Amino acid sequence: MRDVEYQSLDGLGLADLLARKEVTSEELMACAIGLAKTRGAALNALCYERYEESLAVARDWTPRGAFGGIPFLLKDSGVAHVRFPSSLGSRLLNDTTYARNATLPERFEAAGLIPFARTTVPEFCMAPTTEAARNGGPTLNPWDPTRSSGGSSGGAAAAVACGVVPVAHGSDGGGSIRIPAAACGVYGLKTSRGRVPMGPFRGEGWGSLATDGVLSRTVRDSAAALDAIGGYETGAPYAAPLAPDSYLDAIKRAPGRLRIAVWRQAWNDIPVAPECVAAVDRVAALLRAAGHEVVDSAPPEIDYDALVLAHANVLASNIVVSVDTRLGLTGKALADDDLEPAMRNGYEYGKTITGAQYIGCINRFHAVGRALEAYMQDYDIILTPSLTQLPPKLGYLTMQEGTFMELRRKVGRYGTFSAIFNATGQPAASLPGAWTEAGLPVGVQLVGRFGREDLVLQLSAQLEQVQPWAHRIAQPG
């Protein structure tokens, strides 16, 4: 199979070729690995490559699931897989190995997704950019190598955008699927709390903020992936509302006439770039033309600064747990170069957070969730900018200087429309809403009521029909 044909198809399209025996999993894997060595390497998007081993796995693969047996990438987020060590982008956690797989990669492989490498992340997955020192430099935006690819699933978004794979694993604890999806011009859905399993080695991530999923070039690939990985896991502390029989079948139907709130401004008068507002305006017009009731609205009143602080405190507390657990296992003291400066500061700051403060953070998330759910009684969907600015230049969100809280305040002014929906647990997706004259993607976000991934996916598919984006494949080099 030639690269151009491989890249012209989404995951389900490749699966169809497999089902018709027009191609083998090994041939697809060879294409993906070739692209990984060129385009993926040019962007510094991959780590823990297992090329020869994965070719052998593909050669002996028995077709299964919706995707049959296509190449796939796991995020370097610590999700356990026996074939792939992990680092979470940290020199301290480098080459962590696992004795057994977590539930999620088992479900990925049952769906016919064959991993062959991991994708790069910022240290501890705690930034909306992917510039980890552990990876020897930043992961570049495939549309402009001077800019950020987003984070923390920056490697995954870059790899999908440049056609290494049509779909890749991501996770989202504050926008980590949606931010890189916006920065790289691909589709990224954050599911409802409890929809996707996180076990069996942990019950929740970051105080219930985090969830796993995928980034893809097409909505139908994300729908098929959610069909495969979604569903309650025995012993999980959270459960999402009952899902439809098939998200993939659901997106074949129009969503009906929806009442959609449009947000153009952010809390605390945080500025929103005109390109981001224009993308929202463009999509709002498309939605009106499709027959939906589109209503200009202001975001509900919340204490946004308190939310930013709560999010930062939960992250800092998790740094302490990660670092101290590693040090306890190795019996070593923390070395000066084990952590990047902002994360080292976050570790020291995290040790000052009391149990009462941590509980206050969780209560803050719950209060925000109730406020948003009350607001959404009048709406089916919220349309927002994905980001307040275009992807920033590399170095703006660096962890190499400044304090942890200085970084978090910058994040709060960039990913303003992201972390709030981790606090509420609502499903939210970023999709390409427009492109600048310079060729940069501009994302917009669709947010649904808790448990209504079906509506978010249906509306995303409707927009995809009228303004397709999957044909846009970056060509770094």
Coordinates of C-alpha atoms in Angstrom, one line a residue:
M1 CA 0.0 0.0 0.0
R2 CA 1.3 3.5 -0.9
D3 CA 1.4 6.2 1.8
V4 CA -1.0 8.4 -0.2
E5 CA -3.7 5.7 -0.2
Y6 CA -3.1 4.9 3.5
Q7 CA -3.4 8.6 4.5
S8 CA -6.5 9.1 2.4
L9 CA -8.6 6.8 4.5
D10 CA -9.7 7.0 8.1
G11 CA -9.6 4.0 10.5
L12 CA -12.9 2.5 9.5
G13 CA -11.9 2.9 5.8
L14 CA -8.7 1.0 6.4
A15 CA -10.7 -1.6 8.3
D16 CA -12.9 -2.0 5.3
L17 CA -9.9 -2.8 3.1
L18 CA -8.8 -5.4 5.7
A19 CA -12.3 -7.0 5.7
R20 CA -12.2 -7.3 1.9
K21 CA -8.7 -8.7 2.1
E22 CA -7.3 -6.0 -0.1
V23 CA -4.5 -5.3 2.4
T24 CA -3.0 -6.9 5.5
S25 CA -2.4 -5.6 9.0
E26 CA 1.3 -6.0 8.4
E27 CA 1.1 -3.8 5.3
L28 CA -0.8 -1.1 7.1
M29 CA 1.7 -1.3 10.0
A30 CA 4.6 -0.9 7.6
C31 CA 3.0 2.2 6.2
A32 CA 2.5 3.7 9.7
I33 CA 6.0 2.9 10.8
G34 CA 7.5 4.5 7.6
L35 CA 5.5 7.6 8.3
A36 CA 6.5 7.5 12.0
K37 CA 10.1 7.5 11.0
T38 CA 9.7 10.5 8.8
R39 CA 6.8 12.8 9.6
G40 CA 6.5 11.6 13.2
A41 CA 10.2 12.0 13.8
A42 CA 10.2 15.5 12.2
L43 CA 7.7 16.6 14.8
N44 CA 9.2 14.7 17.8
A45 CA 5.8 13.1 18.3
L46 CA 6.7 9.6 19.3
C47 CA 8.5 7.7 22.1
Y48 CA 9.0 4.1 23.1
E49 CA 8.8 2.9 19.5
R50 CA 8.5 -0.9 19.1
Y51 CA 8.6 -1.1 15.4
E52 CA 10.0 -4.6 14.6
E53 CA 8.1 -6.2 17.4
S54 CA 4.8 -4.5 16.3
L55 CA 5.3 -5.6 12.7
A56 CA 5.5 -9.2 14.0
V57 CA 2.3 -8.6 16.1
A58 CA 0.6 -7.3 13.0
R59 CA 1.8 -10.2 10.9
D60 CA 0.2 -12.7 13.3
W61 CA -2.9 -10.6 14.0
T62 CA -6.3 -12.1 13.9
P63 CA -8.9 -9.6 12.6
R64 CA -11.3 -8.4 15.3
G65 CA -13.5 -5.5 16.3
A66 CA -14.6 -2.5 14.4
F67 CA -11.1 -1.6 13.2
G68 CA -10.0 -5.1 12.3
G69 CA -6.3 -4.6 12.9
I70 CA -4.9 -1.1 12.1
P71 CA -1.9 0.8 13.5
F72 CA -2.5 2.7 16.7
L73 CA -0.6 4.8 19.2
L74 CA -0.8 4.9 23.0
K75 CA -0.2 8.1 24.9
D76 CA 2.8 8.2 27.2
S77 CA 0.3 8.9 30.1
G78 CA 1.1 5.9 32.2
V79 CA -1.8 3.7 31.0
A80 CA -0.3 0.2 31.6
H81 CA 0.8 -2.0 28.7
V82 CA 3.2 -4.8 29.0
R83 CA 4.9 -4.0 25.7
F84 CA 5.3 -0.3 26.2
P85 CA 7.2 1.3 29.1
S86 CA 6.1 4.8 30.1
S87 CA 7.6 8.0 31.5
L88 CA 4.7 10.6 31.7
G89 CA 7.3 12.9 30.1
S90 CA 9.4 12.9 33.2
R91 CA 13.0 11.9 33.7
L92 CA 12.1 10.8 37.2
L93 CA 9.6 8.3 35.9
N94 CA 11.5 7.2 32.8
D95 CA 11.1 3.6 31.6
T96 CA 8.4 2.6 34.1
T97 CA 7.3 -1.0 33.1
Y98 CA 4.2 -2.9 33.7
A99 CA 3.5 -6.6 34.5
R100 CA 0.0 -6.5 33.0
N101 CA -2.3 -4.4 30.8
A102 CA -4.8 -1.9 32.1
T103 CA -8.4 -2.4 31.0
L104 CA -8.3 0.4 28.4
P105 CA -5.5 -1.0 26.1
E106 CA -7.3 -4.4 26.3
R107 CA -10.4 -2.7 24.9
F108 CA -8.4 -0.9 22.3
E109 CA -6.9 -4.1 21.0
A110 CA -10.2 -6.0 21.1
A111 CA -11.4 -3.2 18.8
G112 CA -8.6 -4.0 16.3
L113 CA -6.2 -1.2 17.2
I114 CA -2.6 -2.4 17.3
P115 CA -0.2 -0.1 19.2
F116 CA 3.3 0.3 17.9
A117 CA 4.6 3.3 20.0
R118 CA 3.7 5.9 22.5
T119 CA 3.1 9.6 21.9
T120 CA 4.9 12.4 23.6
V121 CA 3.5 14.4 26.5
P122 CA 4.6 17.2 28.8
E123 CA 5.9 16.3 32.2
F124 CA 3.2 14.5 34.3
C125 CA 0.8 15.5 31.4
M126 CA 0.4 18.8 33.2
A127 CA 0.6 21.5 30.5
P128 CA -1.4 22.4 27.4
T129 CA 1.8 22.1 25.4
T130 CA 4.2 19.2 24.8
E131 CA 7.7 20.4 25.5
A132 CA 9.2 17.8 27.9
A133 CA 12.9 17.9 28.6
R134 CA 12.7 14.1 28.8
N135 CA 11.9 14.0 25.1
G136 CA 14.9 16.1 24.1
G137 CA 12.9 19.0 22.8
P138 CA 9.3 20.1 22.0
T139 CA 6.8 18.3 19.9
L140 CA 6.1 20.6 17.0
N141 CA 2.9 21.8 15.6
P142 CA 2.5 20.1 12.2
W143 CA 1.1 23.3 10.6
D144 CA 3.7 25.7 12.0
P145 CA 6.8 24.2 13.7
T146 CA 7.4 27.4 15.6
R147 CA 4.2 26.8 17.6
S148 CA 2.9 24.4 20.2
S149 CA 1.1 21.2 19.2
G150 CA -1.0 21.5 22.4
G151 CA -1.0 19.2 25.3
S152 CA -0.9 17.0 27.0
S153 CA -1.9 14.8 24.1
G154 CA 0.3 16.8 21.8
G155 CA 2.2 13.9 20.3
A156 CA -1.0 12.1 19.6
A157 CA -2.7 15.1 17.9
A158 CA 0.4 15.8 15.8
A159 CA 0.7 12.2 14.7
V160 CA -2.9 12.1 13.6
A161 CA -2.7 15.5 11.9
C162 CA 0.2 14.4 9.7
G163 CA -1.2 11.1 8.9
V164 CA 1.0 8.6 10.8
V165 CA -2.2 7.1 12.1
P166 CA -5.9 8.0 11.6
V167 CA -6.7 7.6 15.3
A168 CA -4.7 7.7 18.5
H169 CA -5.1 7.4 22.2
G170 CA -5.5 10.6 24.3
S171 CA -6.5 11.6 27.8
D172 CA -8.0 14.8 29.2
G173 CA -7.8 16.2 32.7
G174 CA -8.0 19.8 31.8
G175 CA -8.3 20.0 28.1
S176 CA -5.6 17.5 27.2
I177 CA -7.5 16.0 24.3
R178 CA -9.4 19.1 23.1
I179 CA -6.5 21.6 23.3
P180 CA -4.2 19.6 21.0
A181 CA -7.1 18.7 18.8
A182 CA -7.7 22.4 18.3
A183 CA -4.0 23.2 17.9
C184 CA -3.5 20.5 15.2
G185 CA -6.8 20.6 13.4
V186 CA -8.2 17.2 14.3
Y187 CA -11.2 15.9 16.2
G188 CA -11.0 15.2 19.9
L189 CA -13.9 14.1 22.2
K190 CA -13.6 14.2 26.0
T191 CA -16.3 11.8 27.3
S192 CA -18.5 12.1 30.4
R193 CA -17.0 11.2 33.8
G194 CA -17.2 7.4 34.2
R195 CA -17.8 6.6 30.5
V196 CA -14.3 5.1 29.8
P197 CA -12.6 2.8 32.3
M198 CA -9.4 3.9 34.2
G199 CA -8.8 0.6 36.1
P200 CA -7.9 -1.8 37.4
F201 CA -4.9 0.0 38.9
R202 CA -6.7 3.2 39.8
G203 CA -10.2 4.4 40.2
E204 CA -9.9 8.0 39.1
G205 CA -7.4 10.5 37.8
W206 CA -6.8 13.9 39.3
G207 CA -9.8 14.0 41.6
S208 CA -12.2 12.7 38.9
L209 CA -11.1 15.4 36.4
A210 CA -9.4 13.0 34.0
T211 CA -10.8 10.6 31.4
D212 CA -9.3 8.7 28.4
G213 CA -10.4 8.6 24.8
V214 CA -9.0 9.2 21.3
L215 CA -8.1 11.8 18.8
S216 CA -9.0 11.2 15.1
R217 CA -9.4 12.8 11.7
T218 CA -13.1 11.8 11.4
V219 CA -16.1 11.8 13.8
R220 CA -17.0 8.3 12.9
D221 CA -13.7 6.9 14.0
S222 CA -14.2 8.6 17.4
A223 CA -17.7 7.2 17.6
A224 CA -16.6 3.7 16.7
A225 CA -13.7 3.9 19.3
L226 CA -16.1 5.0 22.0
D227 CA -18.4 2.1 21.2
A228 CA -15.4 -0.2 21.8
I229 CA -13.9 1.4 24.9
G230 CA -16.9 2.8 26.7
G231 CA -18.9 1.0 29.3
Y232 CA -18.7 0.4 33.0
E233 CA -15.8 -1.4 34.5
T234 CA -16.4 -3.6 37.6
G235 CA -15.3 -1.7 40.7
A236 CA -15.1 1.7 39.1
P237 CA -16.1 4.6 41.5
Y238 CA -18.1 6.4 38.8
A239 CA -20.6 5.4 36.1
A240 CA -21.9 7.5 33.3
P241 CA -25.5 7.4 32.2
L242 CA -26.6 4.6 30.0
A243 CA -25.2 4.8 26.5
P244 CA -27.0 4.2 23.2
D245 CA -26.6 0.8 21.6
S246 CA -24.1 2.3 19.2
Y247 CA -22.6 5.8 18.8
L248 CA -21.5 4.9 15.3
D249 CA -25.2 4.2 14.4
A250 CA -26.3 7.3 16.2
I251 CA -24.2 9.6 14.1
K252 CA -25.9 8.3 10.9
R253 CA -29.0 10.1 12.2
A254 CA -29.5 13.9 12.3
P255 CA -29.7 15.2 15.9
G256 CA -33.0 16.9 15.4
R257 CA -33.5 20.6 16.1
L258 CA -31.3 21.6 19.0
R259 CA -31.2 24.7 21.2
I260 CA -27.6 25.8 21.2
A261 CA -26.0 28.5 23.5
V262 CA -23.1 30.4 22.0
W263 CA -20.3 31.8 24.2
R264 CA -17.9 34.4 22.8
Q265 CA -16.6 35.9 25.9
A266 CA -14.7 34.3 28.8
W267 CA -14.7 34.8 32.6
N268 CA -12.8 37.7 34.2
D269 CA -12.6 39.5 30.9
I270 CA -9.9 37.1 29.7
P271 CA -9.3 38.2 26.0
V272 CA -10.4 35.9 23.2
A273 CA -8.5 36.3 19.9
P274 CA -10.6 37.6 17.0
E275 CA -9.7 34.5 15.0
C276 CA -11.3 32.3 17.7
V277 CA -14.4 34.4 17.9
A278 CA -14.7 34.4 14.1
A279 CA -14.5 30.6 14.0
V280 CA -17.4 30.4 16.5
D281 CA -19.4 32.9 14.4
R282 CA -18.8 30.8 11.3
V283 CA -19.9 27.6 13.0
A284 CA -22.9 29.3 14.6
A285 CA -24.0 30.4 11.1
L286 CA -23.7 26.8 9.9
L287 CA -25.8 25.6 12.8
R288 CA -28.5 28.1 12.1
A289 CA -28.5 27.2 8.4
A290 CA -29.0 23.5 9.5
G291 CA -32.2 24.5 11.4
H292 CA -31.0 24.7 15.0
E293 CA -32.0 27.4 17.4
V294 CA -28.7 29.3 18.1
V295 CA -28.8 31.7 21.1
D296 CA -26.1 34.2 22.0
S297 CA -25.4 33.7 25.7
A298 CA -23.0 34.6 28.4
P299 CA -21.3 31.9 30.5
P300 CA -22.9 31.4 33.9
E301 CA -21.4 33.2 36.8
I302 CA -18.7 31.1 38.6
D303 CA -15.7 32.0 40.7
Y304 CA -13.2 31.3 37.9
D305 CA -10.1 32.2 39.9
A306 CA -11.2 29.7 42.5
L307 CA -11.6 27.0 39.9
V308 CA -8.1 27.7 38.5
L309 CA -6.7 27.4 42.0
A310 CA -8.6 24.2 42.8
H311 CA -7.4 22.6 39.6
A312 CA -3.8 23.6 40.3
N313 CA -4.0 22.3 43.9
V314 CA -5.3 18.9 42.8
L315 CA -2.5 18.7 40.2
A316 CA 0.1 19.7 42.7
S317 CA -1.1 17.1 45.1
N318 CA -0.8 14.5 42.4
I319 CA 2.8 15.5 41.7
V320 CA 3.6 14.8 45.3
V321 CA 2.0 11.3 45.1
S322 CA 3.8 10.5 41.8
V323 CA 7.2 11.7 43.0
D324 CA 7.0 10.2 46.4
T325 CA 5.8 6.9 45.1
R326 CA 8.7 6.7 42.7
L327 CA 11.3 7.7 45.3
G328 CA 9.9 5.1 47.7
L329 CA 10.2 2.4 45.0
T330 CA 13.8 3.4 44.1
G331 CA 15.0 4.3 47.5
K332 CA 16.7 7.4 46.1
A333 CA 16.5 11.0 47.0
L334 CA 15.1 13.5 44.5
A335 CA 17.9 14.8 42.3
D336 CA 18.2 18.4 41.0
D337 CA 17.5 17.3 37.4
D338 CA 14.8 14.8 38.1
L339 CA 12.0 17.3 37.5
E340 CA 11.6 20.4 35.4
P341 CA 11.7 23.6 37.4
A342 CA 8.0 24.4 37.4
M343 CA 7.2 20.8 38.3
R344 CA 9.8 20.8 41.1
N345 CA 8.2 24.0 42.4
G346 CA 4.8 22.3 42.1
Y347 CA 6.1 19.3 44.1
E348 CA 7.2 21.6 46.9
Y349 CA 4.0 23.6 46.7
G350 CA 1.9 20.4 46.7
K351 CA 3.4 19.3 50.0
T352 CA 1.9 22.4 51.7
I353 CA -1.7 21.6 50.6
T354 CA -3.7 20.3 53.5
G355 CA -6.4 17.6 53.4
A356 CA -9.0 20.2 54.1
Q357 CA -7.8 22.3 51.2
Y358 CA -8.0 19.3 48.9
I359 CA -11.5 18.5 50.0
G360 CA -12.4 22.1 49.3
C361 CA -11.1 21.7 45.7
I362 CA -13.3 18.7 45.1
N363 CA -16.3 20.6 46.5
R364 CA -15.4 23.5 44.2
F365 CA -15.6 21.1 41.2
H366 CA -18.9 19.8 42.4
A367 CA -20.3 23.3 42.8
V368 CA -19.3 24.2 39.3
G369 CA -20.9 21.1 38.0
R370 CA -24.2 21.9 39.6
A371 CA -24.0 25.5 38.2
L372 CA -23.4 24.3 34.7
E373 CA -26.0 21.6 34.8
A374 CA -28.6 24.2 36.0
Y375 CA -27.5 26.5 33.2
M376 CA -27.9 23.7 30.6
Q377 CA -31.5 23.0 31.5
D378 CA -32.3 25.7 28.9
Y379 CA -29.9 24.3 26.2
D380 CA -28.9 21.0 24.5
I381 CA -25.4 22.1 23.5
I382 CA -23.0 24.9 24.2
L383 CA -20.7 26.3 21.4
T384 CA -17.5 27.9 22.6
P385 CA -14.0 28.7 21.3
S386 CA -11.7 25.7 22.0
L387 CA -8.9 28.1 23.0
T388 CA -8.7 31.8 23.7
Q389 CA -5.7 32.3 21.4
L390 CA -4.1 30.6 18.4
P391 CA -1.5 28.0 19.4
P392 CA 1.3 29.9 21.2
K393 CA 4.9 30.0 20.1
L394 CA 7.1 27.3 21.7
G395 CA 8.5 28.4 25.0
Y396 CA 5.5 30.5 26.1
L397 CA 4.1 27.7 28.4
T398 CA 7.5 26.2 29.2
M399 CA 8.2 24.4 32.5
Q400 CA 11.8 25.4 32.4
E401 CA 11.3 28.6 34.3
G402 CA 8.8 30.3 36.7
T403 CA 6.7 28.8 39.4
F404 CA 4.0 26.1 39.1
M405 CA 1.3 28.7 39.9
E406 CA 2.6 31.1 37.3
L407 CA 2.3 28.3 34.8
R408 CA -1.2 27.4 35.9
R409 CA -2.4 31.0 35.6
K410 CA -1.1 31.2 32.1
V411 CA -2.9 27.9 31.4
G412 CA -6.1 29.3 32.9
R413 CA -6.0 32.2 30.4
Y414 CA -5.3 30.0 27.4
G415 CA -7.4 26.9 28.0
T416 CA -10.2 28.9 29.7
F417 CA -13.0 26.9 28.1
S418 CA -11.5 23.5 28.8
A419 CA -10.9 22.6 32.5
I420 CA -14.4 23.7 33.5
F421 CA -15.9 20.8 31.7
N422 CA -13.5 18.4 33.4
A423 CA -14.8 19.8 36.7
T424 CA -18.4 19.2 35.6
G425 CA -17.8 15.9 34.0
Q426 CA -19.7 16.9 30.8
P427 CA -18.8 15.6 27.3
A428 CA -17.0 18.1 25.1
A429 CA -15.4 17.9 21.7
S430 CA -13.1 20.2 19.8
L431 CA -13.4 20.2 16.0
P432 CA -11.8 22.4 13.3
G433 CA -14.0 25.5 13.0
A434 CA -11.9 27.5 10.6
W435 CA -8.4 28.0 9.2
T436 CA -6.4 31.2 9.2
E437 CA -4.9 32.6 6.1
A438 CA -1.5 31.3 7.3
G439 CA -3.0 27.8 7.4
L440 CA -3.4 27.4 11.2
P441 CA -6.5 25.5 12.4
V442 CA -8.9 27.2 14.7
G443 CA -10.9 24.9 16.9
V444 CA -14.4 25.3 18.3
Q445 CA -15.9 23.3 21.1
L446 CA -19.3 21.6 21.4
V447 CA -20.4 20.7 25.0
G448 CA -23.3 18.5 25.9
R449 CA -25.2 17.7 29.0
F450 CA -23.8 15.0 31.2
G451 CA -24.0 11.6 29.5
R452 CA -25.0 13.0 26.1
E453 CA -22.0 12.1 24.0
D454 CA -24.5 11.0 21.4
L455 CA -25.7 14.6 20.8
V456 CA -22.2 15.9 20.7
L457 CA -21.1 13.3 18.2
Q458 CA -24.3 13.7 16.1
L459 CA -23.8 17.5 15.9
S460 CA -20.1 17.1 15.2
A461 CA -20.9 14.7 12.3
Q462 CA -23.5 17.2 10.9
L463 CA -20.8 19.9 10.9
E464 CA -18.3 17.6 9.4
Q465 CA -20.7 17.0 6.5
V466 CA -21.0 20.7 5.6
Q467 CA -17.4 21.7 6.3
P468 CA -15.2 18.6 5.9
W469 CA -11.7 18.7 7.4
A470 CA -10.3 15.1 7.3
H471 CA -8.7 15.7 3.9
R472 CA -6.4 18.2 5.4
I473 CA -3.2 16.3 6.3
A474 CA -0.1 18.2 7.4
Q475 CA 3.2 17.6 5.7
P476 CA 6.0 18.5 8.0
G477 CA 9.6 18.2 6.9

